[in-house]
Amino acid sequence: MLNYTLRRLLISVPTLLIISLAIFLLLELAPGDPMAQVPLTVPPEVKQKMREALGLGEPVPVRYWKWLVQFFWIEPLNMIDNIFGTAFAAGEQRVLSWQTRSPVMDLVLQRMPQTLWVVGMSYIVGVAIALPIGIYSAYKQYSVFDQAGTFVSMIGYSVPPFFSGVLVIVIFSVQLGWFPSIYDTTHRVVDWDTFVVQLQQMVMPVMVLALQTTAQISRFMRASMLDNLNQDYVRTARAKGMTEQVVVMKHVLRNSMIPVVTVIALGVPGIFGGAIITEQVFKVNGIGQLLITAIQANDLPLVQTLTFIFAVLIVAFNLIADILYGILDPRIRYD
Amino acid sequence: MTDRPHPEDVPVAGDETAPVIHNPVGAAQPVGRAIRPPRSQWWDVWDQFKTHKGALMGAAFFVFILVAVAIGPLLWTIDPTYIDIRARNTGPSLAHPFGADQLGRDMLARMLEGGRTSMAVGLTAMALALGLGTLVGVLAGYFRSLDGPLMRFTDLFLALPLLPLLLVMVMLFRDSLRSAIGPETGIFLLIVIGIGITSWMPTARIVRGDVLALKEREFVLAARSIGTPSRRMITRHILPNVLSPIMVSATLGIANAIITESALSFLGLGFPSDYPTWGSLLRDGTDYLQQHPERVLWPGLAISLTVLSVNYMGDGLRDALDPRIRGR
Amino acid sequence: MKLKTLLMGAAAATALSPAMALAEAHEGERGRDGQLNIIYWQAPSTLNPFLSGGTKEVESASLVIEPLVRFDENGEMVPWLAESIPTVENGGVSEDLTTITWTLKEGVMWSDGTPLTAEDAVFTWEYCTHPEGGCAQASYFDGVSSVEAMDDRTIKVTFNAPKPFPYTAFVGSESPIIQKAQFADCLGARAPECTDANFGPIGTGPYKVAEFRPNDVITFEANEMFREEGKPAFATVTFKGGGDATAAMRAVCETGEFDYAWNLQIDPTVRADMIESGGMCTEVVAFGTSVERLHLNQTNPSADLGEARSTVEAGPHPFLTDPIVGQAMSMAIDRQLLVDIGYGSGGTVTCNVLPAPPAYASTANDDCKVQDIEGAKALLDENGIVDSDGDGIREYEGTPLKVLYQTSTNAVRQDTQALIKQWWTELGIEAELRNIDASVFFGGDPSSPDTFQKFYADIEMYTNNFAGVDPEAYMANWRCDEIPGPGTQWQGSNIQRFCMEEYDALVDQMAQTAGLEARAEIAKQMNDMIMQSYSIIPLIHRGGVSAHANSLGGVRMNDWDSEIWNAKDWYRTGE
Amino acid sequence: MLDATPRKKLVEVRDLKMHFPIFAGILRRRVGEVKAVDGVTFDIYEGETLGLVGESGCGKSTCGRAVLRLYEVTEGSITIDGTDIADWSPEELRKMRPTMQMVFQDPQASLNPRMTVANIIGEPLDEHRALSKKERLDRIYELMDHVGLNRDFANRYPHEFSGGQRQRIGIARALALNPKFIVCDEPIAALDVSIQAQVVNLLEDLQNEFGLTYLFISHDLSMVRHIATRVAVMYLGKIAELAPREALYDEPLHPYTQALLSAVPEPDPALEAKTERIILKGDVPSPSNPPRGCNFCTRCPQVMDVCREVDPEFREVRPGRYVACHLYADTKSAAAPNAARSTRQPSEPLRE
Amino acid sequence: MPDGAAPVLDVRDLKTVFLTRSGEVHAVNSVSFDVRPGELLGVVGESGSGKSVTMMSLIGLLPSPPAEVREGQVLFGGRDLLSVDADTLRHIRGGRIGFVFQDPMTSLNPVFNVGFQIMEPLRTHMGLGKKAARDRAVELLELVGIPDARRRLGDYPHQFSGGMRQRVMIAIALACDPEVLIADEPTTALDVTIQAQILELVKELREKLGMAIVWITHDLGVIAGIADRVMVMYGGQVVEQAPVRELFGNPRHPYTRALLKTVPHVRGERAKRLEVIQGQPPILGAPPDACPFRDRCDHAFDRCARENPQRRPVGHGHDVACFWDPAHDG
């Protein structure tokens, strides 16, 4: 197991390097210009100077190397400095966003809470709703509940969030006035009332996103349960005189959860990147919104760092999924 | 032989038409009887598929949409770009059954035109993703020496953050492609290729898994013992047997591509607004949600119902193609 | 209308203190009205307007840092940090028009409690003109040879040539004064690294930055050191960014979550509907100098010409250099309809590329305001530009009138394109539409073929304007030597490649003319010259549209300066 | 006992080894191997049936497949019809394929579910014979007749058939190219009792008709006794004992063979009651980590010290009887003086 | 075994039907049998003969749908198991009737250790505490011959060999001292040497514990070795039933006779050629109104096609469902 983990870790290093290079080269091809937002009145010479100030003058390999050093060495040092108050990275050039001229990592950290609150919560809610639906649908296969569950989850999958999002805003914000249509990222939860406010502003984005998560996970859970319900060991458990509850919720569920848990783990990175549209609709200015503004503003360092962070998350959660699989399933022996 | 009381085993053999019951082997056979034409297994699949009501309705709707967007513009001949300014922002009427948009363009015509694009994107992107996925999956599964590199490659792609990457790609190449191949085909190709090359990996993994399992099946070994070369081994024995997961992937692929295209349109990175797709119609319509709900209703329904129908088809296919479930 | 007051009236403005302008203003304690919520659907990425010239950055910063003078909603100058507006008459501007001397108001404090001095202005000049700094507003210091602090409150700006209109440096929200103490270490190449300063500039304005989240939200609080008693009325301001215009408007007009929404460029019918159905907000509009126009390529953009396409070397355009064609194209356009569909109250029909200030607006071309397709057809027919091969497209000396019509990607522009295309089709001119992502189109990347400067098309459409109220630099855009080309890395502002000696002569003449009336005369002459060449077809005079909650008082919409220029005067009404 | 005229050896297998590597560790280094077949030597004479028996996992199927070169063999030689094919490339082997064919264990799995019976039986013909459509169909019908399948079923799919019929299809396919040698890999293991006899009889009939040579792999000792001429008993990748059928069943020499035979239950209560069972203790060791010395030493009821140290040689201890066991060291082999100790050739098979 | 003792399990006229898309499949047709305390009843038949389905039907282990127990009575401990409530049935299952299945690989839950799986019925049915259950589990593992029992409680099924796993299954089935143990092809998936071990174990356990056993198999050899009484099933019904020596010595039904001839022997006389039963076992789409074996029977005559023969006693505790009498034509 340890060996396996180490091996996977080792493999992920070249994987990540290749990904970072691929992203870098891809962005290198970008026809856009970071000066696009600068008004037409700014003279070209000034624009040229501004471009150079962004480091655009240097050759590609140099910039790539610089970025690697900044990302893998200076940023971690900075993190340490922040936590322990040391000064390892003092004076080192960090990865700077072209658009805001501030360190990219600061931006990312700033956006993290919203994303975690809303998108993370929606994932949790989605999974929490999905599992019972999946379990019950499988147990009562082809029942009315199963059919309805299938239908609802298909709907959840089929309706694009930018449609459902606007729809719920019009209904719940405009018509009924229950929830705010604009998410307040500066809101701090300090007491019960502020907590209620936080809940109110989270309800709609969380539900819209959770609908999609629920759709996917419940289908998966159902399939996994169905696979296991036909297994011989279920018959054994029944033959032992176990109650249906024990049979389903203990014997079958435990086995069915193995693939589902890994799927859930694999879905986590999607939290950070996949909610771009929902964040846009509800103005939850999280990581996804950061990325889309960066793309629109041709903020290449930010785009690159963000996409790369997504890649790191994906690789990391792949690893976690594999390890979870090993932990949950005693049959798996990695060596 | 084992005696498994598994309910699934019993009925398969219980098929009334199977020779199992009425024609025991070894018995003298009447000579000269007409040889039955091959009854392909696909008929059985169809039989099973027919029993899945959702799938059947889904398929019917999907075919309806396909036909509608294919021949609809021939019947409803209003030019989707024609501006009838007096009709701007009108609701459904005889002249404009689906209403007209803010420039007075006919929504029905635009829906049909948009449907063409969306369906074309869905189908071609799916075909591309499937082709790539199947190719990689079959090669990786079949040739041991390619397995490692190809699967690493697949992992690499899986590790790329897809939606962001797709956005970046569209942003990067949109205009160069547009100028190179033309405004419509350029963006079409870009989106199709973009969606295609960012969504082949699950298919590749599934196909590889199935091929690996198939390779262990004795009929592959049997073909090897006959001396069937790899090329024919793949076309004759491997591909036909991995068709089921591929077909299920196909349905999901269409749905996925349609949704992704509409998401790109929503973010303003898909087809430009002068080129209607369901996604861009929906995006444009959301602004008018309160004033002219039909503006979002039509594209919203079209996308949702198409994806829904395709999903149900996939569900039905999955059941129909699963020999364990077939016959239940 | 206010021809006289436009500039001369500056002196009068000194007498008109801002407080008096709002005589009815609610008086009271600073911060009494609690929280103000502003939504800009594009979020500011920095609060240093010198590092990013976007409207969202400049306007959000205008709550904090201030210039010497602002323009009010009529384009008139209002002394802000300056005590008064220097003129030749009051001796503030030297006779030879090469210096201008400003005096700071007394007792102005930075929000950190230190006094504002002339040194800060000098530093601001150094900061923005540093060759490595990449200052986005450097053009405001064009021609400035030095800025000196004569004493703590006196600033002397010297120009290297006579400057008939010297109110550029430190004037308007795009040229504010920053604190030397804060930015001293941020000169030149280090400018971008001073994140703390760029995200939280210390200012003299009504608010100070409490928290800045790039591209997301800014929280301001009332500046305790603000020089005016009892202002601002709000204790805190939330300046939210992100989303889209419809959502922003919805938040003000339908759900009431916000008090002020900026730049509501959405379908006018939707806008009207929201205002009506919600009943919570008021729409405010202000017009500046923005004109949505068509540029007709005067050079040959044919791809066959390779590198030479769309340059002077390529030779003249096969038909667009003939004003008859341009005139017919212009006549075929129903500008009012374009306004109705795309702009509503946020636009008016115009026939000038220089539509404002009113003193500069020509009336010589107003015929274009009414669509006349039949007239256009007749005009073409008369001049022998007819459809000779029966394919529905007219030919000009054998060349069919087919144009490639490009613009940036934007829903309203695409609607406009579609409409114009239809009218031209009726006229017998075929248009192929093309739209390019704004970041590419306006990106100015010399290697991209799709920038508006390269103009690899026959017609392109966009909006341009000029900052401030003086059109001299703007009109100089169309000099022959401003034509972009490979020699200048495609830099240059004469996008349609218009070239006329008489025009260049007028530009030179204007640079020498000080009298405002005379300047206006010349400007109109130049405008008409371009209009009659039909190398530019103006479409719409665009204004800014914003909305504020009915409970927000004191809003004076302004397109000459930051539109929240007078946020210090805003207050909560009883509603 | 010995026949005067030596019969032709069709298959000679010498010291065949099939090792599958095990990779482990962070760098996926090769850390060991599964010795599925570990030095197996036997001959098969033309027209005879060599039974290969053993328990699951003993390597008998791997051995059968390796003989047909469906695997790359690790070591050893395989001579079929006079040519050593152990190192041949797939292209060279292709030419050899018509001579040697295989019948598989699971008639369900060994038929491509997406092909019709005619196409399955016709596949070898497509690959190796250039026949016209008509000739091909005629040949297919002929084969179907041979194995007792109704011609009407030619266009049906395998799933429409019962297990026994499917196995007939598999046999027809194996026969298509007129092979000399057929490896039958547990051909009856997946069939019902009443069907097993049908298939075994068919195999016997075909052998008589076409002079086929079989390597009959099975775990069913009673069926092997019925069909085989000589029998080899495998244990953990090695042949423990090889002997003519009668000799082996009457007087098994190797302790493993003895235990194995005694464990087979008889459908006769009277006989059952009399049978003295040798119950082996424990399980078969893993082929990736076989015990030192004799690989049966961990379970052998007659284990000696030497067994734990020295791997016994597989040698002829009586005429035609080969055993790998220390119990039959020198003294007993000396008792069979006419067995040439130098040679490792099994002698003549016994024919009835 | 005492012939007169009251049966511990008495099954009467059991009918089970599978509802499938292509119609009903009559898997069990009027099966009646009984088992007496301490007796080992062997049930022989090919796949599809209904032997497993019969046993599963008894205690409600068949999934429904598609299975449906149509008719019959299953008398156990004075109650009809087909009509008791689910909870009672559940307590009988596992508590008083133990089950061993064919494939020890898939029949154990792979994600729980064997200790848990053995202790589960102990705690449910006998209400043992954790400690007591654990001790009992160790006892059981030792009983079925698993060395180092206490340590191995924490092991997972995949860490056991096939034979050991089947021993675990037996331990689970025996956990609550059942009155009846139903073993469904428990040695089919095992090698002969391992099968011999298990058979030996079962014989030992029988002596030690004295429960009744129903042993389902298709292997006549296994039956001959351990059964007291044998029941032969074909086409979903019992065609013949007799004490073991009587059945092997004097088979009456043509099917039983053919079956005995068709299998080769490892000892004794070697048959030159195997006897063959032509054709395939039937799958019944309707309740049989004729003898299900008639198509394959060498002795079939008109009546066999008209009427389904009922079981009739022929002496020596032997009964057979056939119209043909071997005494008549030798």
XYZ file of N, CA, C and O in Angstrom, chain B residues 70-166:
388
model
N -33.662 18.406 -39.530
C -33.155 18.066 -40.856
C -34.076 18.598 -41.944
O -33.625 19.251 -42.885
N -35.362 18.335 -41.805
C -36.242 18.775 -42.889
C -37.091 19.972 -42.510
O -37.728 20.570 -43.366
N -37.091 20.328 -41.227
C -37.883 21.465 -40.784
C -37.638 22.721 -41.606
O -38.585 23.340 -42.104
N -36.376 23.113 -41.773
C -36.108 24.342 -42.529
C -36.630 24.296 -43.960
O -36.831 25.331 -44.577
N -36.839 23.081 -44.480
C -37.391 22.998 -45.836
C -38.878 23.319 -45.825
O -39.425 23.824 -46.807
N -39.529 23.030 -44.708
C -40.964 23.267 -44.620
C -41.260 24.663 -44.096
O -42.184 25.330 -44.550
N -40.496 25.049 -43.122
C -40.698 26.372 -42.525
C -39.626 27.275 -43.120
O -38.499 27.304 -42.659
N -39.992 27.980 -44.162
C -38.958 28.544 -45.019
C -38.516 29.950 -44.645
O -37.730 30.551 -45.354
N -39.016 30.472 -43.525
C -38.578 31.819 -43.147
C -37.074 31.787 -42.859
O -36.582 30.899 -42.175
N -36.361 32.759 -43.416
C -34.924 32.841 -43.175
C -34.667 33.212 -41.714
O -35.194 34.219 -41.234
N -33.912 32.406 -41.006
C -33.721 32.699 -39.574
C -32.999 34.023 -39.338
O -33.019 34.539 -38.226
N -32.363 34.570 -40.347
C -31.691 35.855 -40.121
C -32.535 37.023 -40.626
O -32.148 38.174 -40.504
N -33.691 36.704 -41.223
C -34.507 37.792 -41.753
C -35.118 38.597 -40.610
O -35.697 38.050 -39.677
N -34.970 39.893 -40.718
C -35.450 40.768 -39.649
C -36.795 41.355 -40.034
O -36.911 42.072 -41.026
N -37.778 40.997 -39.263
C -39.113 41.569 -39.462
C -39.345 42.486 -38.284
O -39.848 42.081 -37.248
N -38.907 43.734 -38.457
C -38.739 44.594 -37.295
C -40.060 44.906 -36.625
O -40.122 45.151 -35.431
N -41.139 44.813 -37.390
C -42.435 45.092 -36.762
C -42.831 43.982 -35.792
O -43.630 44.173 -34.907
N -42.256 42.828 -36.002
C -42.642 41.699 -35.164
C -41.743 41.556 -33.946
O -41.856 40.583 -33.212
N -40.867 42.517 -33.738
C -39.890 42.331 -32.665
C -40.566 42.105 -31.311
O -41.533 42.757 -30.956
N -39.973 41.139 -30.598
C -40.443 40.817 -29.250
C -41.919 40.457 -29.185
O -42.588 40.734 -28.202
N -42.445 39.869 -30.254
C -43.830 39.436 -30.165
C -43.893 37.996 -29.693
O -42.964 37.216 -29.902
N -44.995 37.676 -29.078
C -45.191 36.316 -28.614
C -45.631 35.431 -29.759
O -45.656 35.865 -30.916
N -45.985 34.192 -29.447
C -46.409 33.275 -30.488
C -47.598 33.818 -31.262
O -48.530 34.384 -30.688
N -47.532 33.694 -32.552
C -48.640 34.119 -33.401
C -48.641 33.210 -34.622
O -47.782 32.355 -34.757
N -49.596 33.444 -35.494
C -49.688 32.593 -36.663
C -48.464 32.759 -37.561
O -47.902 31.779 -38.077
N -48.034 34.007 -37.690
C -46.881 34.272 -38.545
C -45.597 33.729 -37.909
O -44.687 33.273 -38.595
N -45.547 33.822 -36.584
C -44.357 33.358 -35.861
C -44.808 32.443 -34.730
O -45.031 32.910 -33.613
N -44.972 31.175 -35.021
C -45.565 30.273 -34.014
C -44.787 30.243 -32.696
O -45.367 29.989 -31.642
N -43.496 30.460 -32.758
C -42.693 30.467 -31.531
C -42.376 31.885 -31.090
O -41.540 32.106 -30.250
N -43.011 32.873 -31.752
C -42.689 34.249 -31.424
C -41.499 34.739 -32.230
O -40.993 34.047 -33.116
N -41.094 35.969 -31.920
C -39.971 36.554 -32.632
C -39.036 37.187 -31.613
O -39.451 37.545 -30.518
N -37.758 37.333 -31.977
C -36.802 37.843 -30.999
C -36.729 39.374 -31.041
O -37.568 40.023 -31.661
N -35.731 39.917 -30.401
C -35.698 41.372 -30.238
C -35.487 42.095 -31.560
O -35.687 43.297 -31.647
N -35.071 41.371 -32.597
C -34.951 42.004 -33.907
C -36.095 41.600 -34.810
O -36.121 41.964 -35.971
N -36.993 40.798 -34.284
C -38.098 40.352 -35.107
C -37.737 39.159 -35.969
O -38.383 38.897 -36.979
N -36.690 38.426 -35.591
C -36.372 37.220 -36.342
C -37.247 36.085 -35.825
O -37.519 36.005 -34.623
N -37.653 35.225 -36.718
C -38.603 34.181 -36.366
C -37.954 33.126 -35.472
O -36.942 32.521 -35.837
N -38.540 32.923 -34.316
C -37.929 32.010 -33.348
C -37.991 30.561 -33.821
O -37.081 29.783 -33.561
N -39.072 30.202 -34.498
C -39.160 28.815 -34.961
C -38.028 28.528 -35.940
O -37.330 27.522 -35.827
N -37.841 29.454 -36.873
C -36.773 29.260 -37.840
C -35.421 29.203 -37.135
O -34.548 28.398 -37.467
N -35.275 30.061 -36.134
C -34.002 30.077 -35.417
C -33.820 28.810 -34.598
O -32.717 28.289 -34.460
N -34.919 28.335 -34.037
C -34.834 27.085 -33.270
C -34.402 25.936 -34.174
O -33.590 25.098 -33.806
N -34.991 25.898 -35.361
C -34.651 24.819 -36.287
C -33.184 24.932 -36.711
O -32.435 23.952 -36.707
N -32.812 26.165 -37.047
C -31.441 26.391 -37.459
C -30.475 26.066 -36.309
O -29.459 25.383 -36.479
N -30.859 26.566 -35.110
C -30.018 26.311 -33.936
C -29.945 24.832 -33.635
O -28.893 24.318 -33.261
N -31.076 24.156 -33.813
C -31.093 22.719 -33.568
C -30.155 21.998 -34.512
O -29.448 21.077 -34.116
N -30.116 22.449 -35.747
C -29.181 21.837 -36.691
C -27.770 21.914 -36.159
O -27.035 20.937 -36.137
N -27.417 23.130 -35.729
C -26.066 23.301 -35.234
C -25.836 22.461 -33.992
O -24.848 21.731 -33.892
N -26.768 22.567 -33.040
C -26.564 21.848 -31.789
C -26.480 20.352 -32.020
O -25.617 19.669 -31.467
N -27.398 19.852 -32.843
C -27.375 18.411 -33.089
C -26.113 18.024 -33.843
O -25.512 16.981 -33.569
N -25.736 18.855 -34.788
C -24.528 18.544 -35.541
C -23.322 18.526 -34.605
O -22.477 17.630 -34.669
N -23.272 19.534 -33.722
C -22.175 19.556 -32.753
C -22.235 18.302 -31.901
O -21.234 17.600 -31.716
N -23.424 18.003 -31.379
C -23.561 16.841 -30.509
C -23.123 15.574 -31.206
O -22.318 14.807 -30.676
N -23.615 15.375 -32.407
C -23.331 14.114 -33.096
C -21.867 14.015 -33.506
O -21.225 12.986 -33.298
N -21.342 15.089 -34.079
C -19.957 14.969 -34.548
C -18.974 14.923 -33.381
O -18.021 14.144 -33.410
N -19.224 15.750 -32.361
C -18.309 15.718 -31.218
C -18.347 14.336 -30.588
O -17.313 13.772 -30.228
N -19.546 13.778 -30.478
C -19.675 12.433 -29.921
C -18.917 11.440 -30.794
O -18.166 10.610 -30.291
N -19.109 11.557 -32.111
C -18.440 10.611 -33.000
C -16.929 10.729 -32.850
O -16.210 9.721 -32.788
N -16.453 11.947 -32.757
C -15.015 12.156 -32.612
C -14.517 11.560 -31.304
O -13.519 10.821 -31.267
N -15.237 11.890 -30.218
C -14.821 11.381 -28.908
C -14.850 9.857 -28.898
O -13.934 9.197 -28.398
N -15.899 9.302 -29.493
C -16.009 7.848 -29.518
C -14.891 7.235 -30.337
O -14.271 6.255 -29.943
N -14.654 7.847 -31.506
C -13.608 7.319 -32.375
C -12.277 7.302 -31.650
O -11.594 6.268 -31.570
N -11.942 8.445 -31.072
C -10.673 8.552 -30.354
C -10.639 7.574 -29.185
O -9.658 6.836 -28.999
N -11.725 7.606 -28.414
C -11.771 6.764 -27.216
C -11.660 5.297 -27.573
O -10.920 4.541 -26.943
N -12.395 4.900 -28.609
C -12.361 3.503 -29.002
C -10.975 3.126 -29.512
O -10.432 2.086 -29.156
N -10.415 3.987 -30.326
C -9.085 3.707 -30.863
C -8.087 3.507 -29.734
O -7.401 2.481 -29.640
N -8.042 4.495 -28.843
C -7.081 4.407 -27.741
C -7.394 3.195 -26.861
O -6.499 2.428 -26.502
N -8.676 3.026 -26.567
C -9.067 1.923 -25.692
C -8.716 0.572 -26.291
O -8.145 -0.287 -25.617
N -9.024 0.398 -27.565
C -8.754 -0.897 -28.199
C -7.251 -1.141 -28.290
O -6.752 -2.219 -27.945
N -6.531 -0.115 -28.722
C -5.086 -0.301 -28.842
C -4.461 -0.606 -27.492
O -3.648 -1.519 -27.351
N -4.867 0.171 -26.479
C -4.282 -0.029 -25.159
C -4.661 -1.400 -24.609
O -3.831 -2.094 -24.014
N -5.903 -1.772 -24.811
C -6.343 -3.046 -24.261
C -5.745 -4.222 -25.003
O -5.420 -5.243 -24.415
N -5.599 -4.058 -26.297
C -5.189 -5.214 -27.087
C -3.682 -5.402 -27.098
O -3.187 -6.512 -26.955
N -2.964 -4.314 -27.294
C -1.510 -4.449 -27.368
C -0.900 -4.109 -26.023
O -0.918 -2.958 -25.591
N -0.374 -5.114 -25.396
C 0.169 -4.954 -24.068
C 1.225 -3.857 -24.013
O 1.309 -3.088 -23.065
N 2.039 -3.800 -25.093
C 3.145 -2.849 -25.056
C 2.639 -1.411 -25.150
O 3.294 -0.484 -24.689
N 1.459 -1.221 -25.748
C 0.923 0.134 -25.866
C 0.133 0.530 -24.633
O -0.153 1.706 -24.431
N -0.227 -0.449 -23.836
C -1.135 -0.190 -22.727
C -0.595 0.886 -21.796
O -1.255 1.877 -21.518
N 0.651 0.681 -21.350
C 1.247 1.625 -20.407
C 1.235 3.045 -20.945
O 0.584 3.927 -20.370
N 1.913 3.259 -22.069
C 1.975 4.628 -22.598
C 0.594 5.228 -22.856
O 0.331 6.368 -22.458
N -0.276 4.450 -23.486
C -1.593 5.017 -23.825
C -2.397 5.348 -22.581
O -3.102 6.353 -22.537
N -2.305 4.497 -21.578
C -3.096 4.788 -20.386
C -2.516 5.968 -19.621
O -3.252 6.757 -19.043
N -1.180 6.073 -19.636
C -0.580 7.278 -19.031
C -1.099 8.517 -19.746
O -1.443 9.517 -19.148
N -1.147 8.388 -21.078
C -1.623 9.496 -21.900
C -3.070 9.847 -21.526
O -3.424 11.011 -21.381
N -3.866 8.793 -21.350
C -5.253 9.026 -20.972
C -5.337 9.684 -19.600
O -6.098 10.624 -19.401
N -4.539 9.176 -18.682
C -4.524 9.772 -17.338
C -4.162 11.245 -17.414
O -4.725 12.081 -16.720
N -3.201 11.503 -18.278
C -2.750 12.879 -18.450
C -3.921 13.756 -18.879
O -4.160 14.818 -18.333
N -4.661 13.258 -19.851
C -5.808 14.024 -20.322
C -6.865 14.145 -19.241
O -7.513 15.170 -19.113
N -7.012 13.067 -18.474
C -8.006 13.118 -17.402
C -7.599 14.126 -16.353
O -8.427 14.701 -15.665
N -6.299 14.317 -16.218
C -5.825 15.246 -15.195
C -5.918 16.688 -15.664
O -5.773 17.598 -14.869
N -6.141 16.875 -16.960
C -6.293 18.250 -17.421
C -7.667 18.744 -17.002
O -8.649 18.040 -17.145
N -7.731 19.945 -16.480
C -9.042 20.473 -16.102
C -9.819 20.823 -17.369
O -9.418 21.690 -18.131
N -10.914 20.113 -17.597
C -11.499 20.145 -18.933
C -12.210 21.429 -19.309
O -11.908 22.033 -20.329
N -13.174 21.838 -18.474
C -13.922 23.026 -18.876
C -12.990 24.229 -19.016
O -13.015 24.917 -20.036
N -12.134 24.466 -18.015
C -11.192 25.570 -18.176
C -10.363 25.422 -19.453
O -10.184 26.379 -20.202
N -9.900 24.211 -19.688
C -9.058 23.997 -20.853
C -9.830 24.283 -22.137
O -9.321 24.898 -23.070
N -11.047 23.820 -22.131
C -11.888 24.032 -23.307
C -12.071 25.530 -23.535
O -11.971 26.021 -24.661
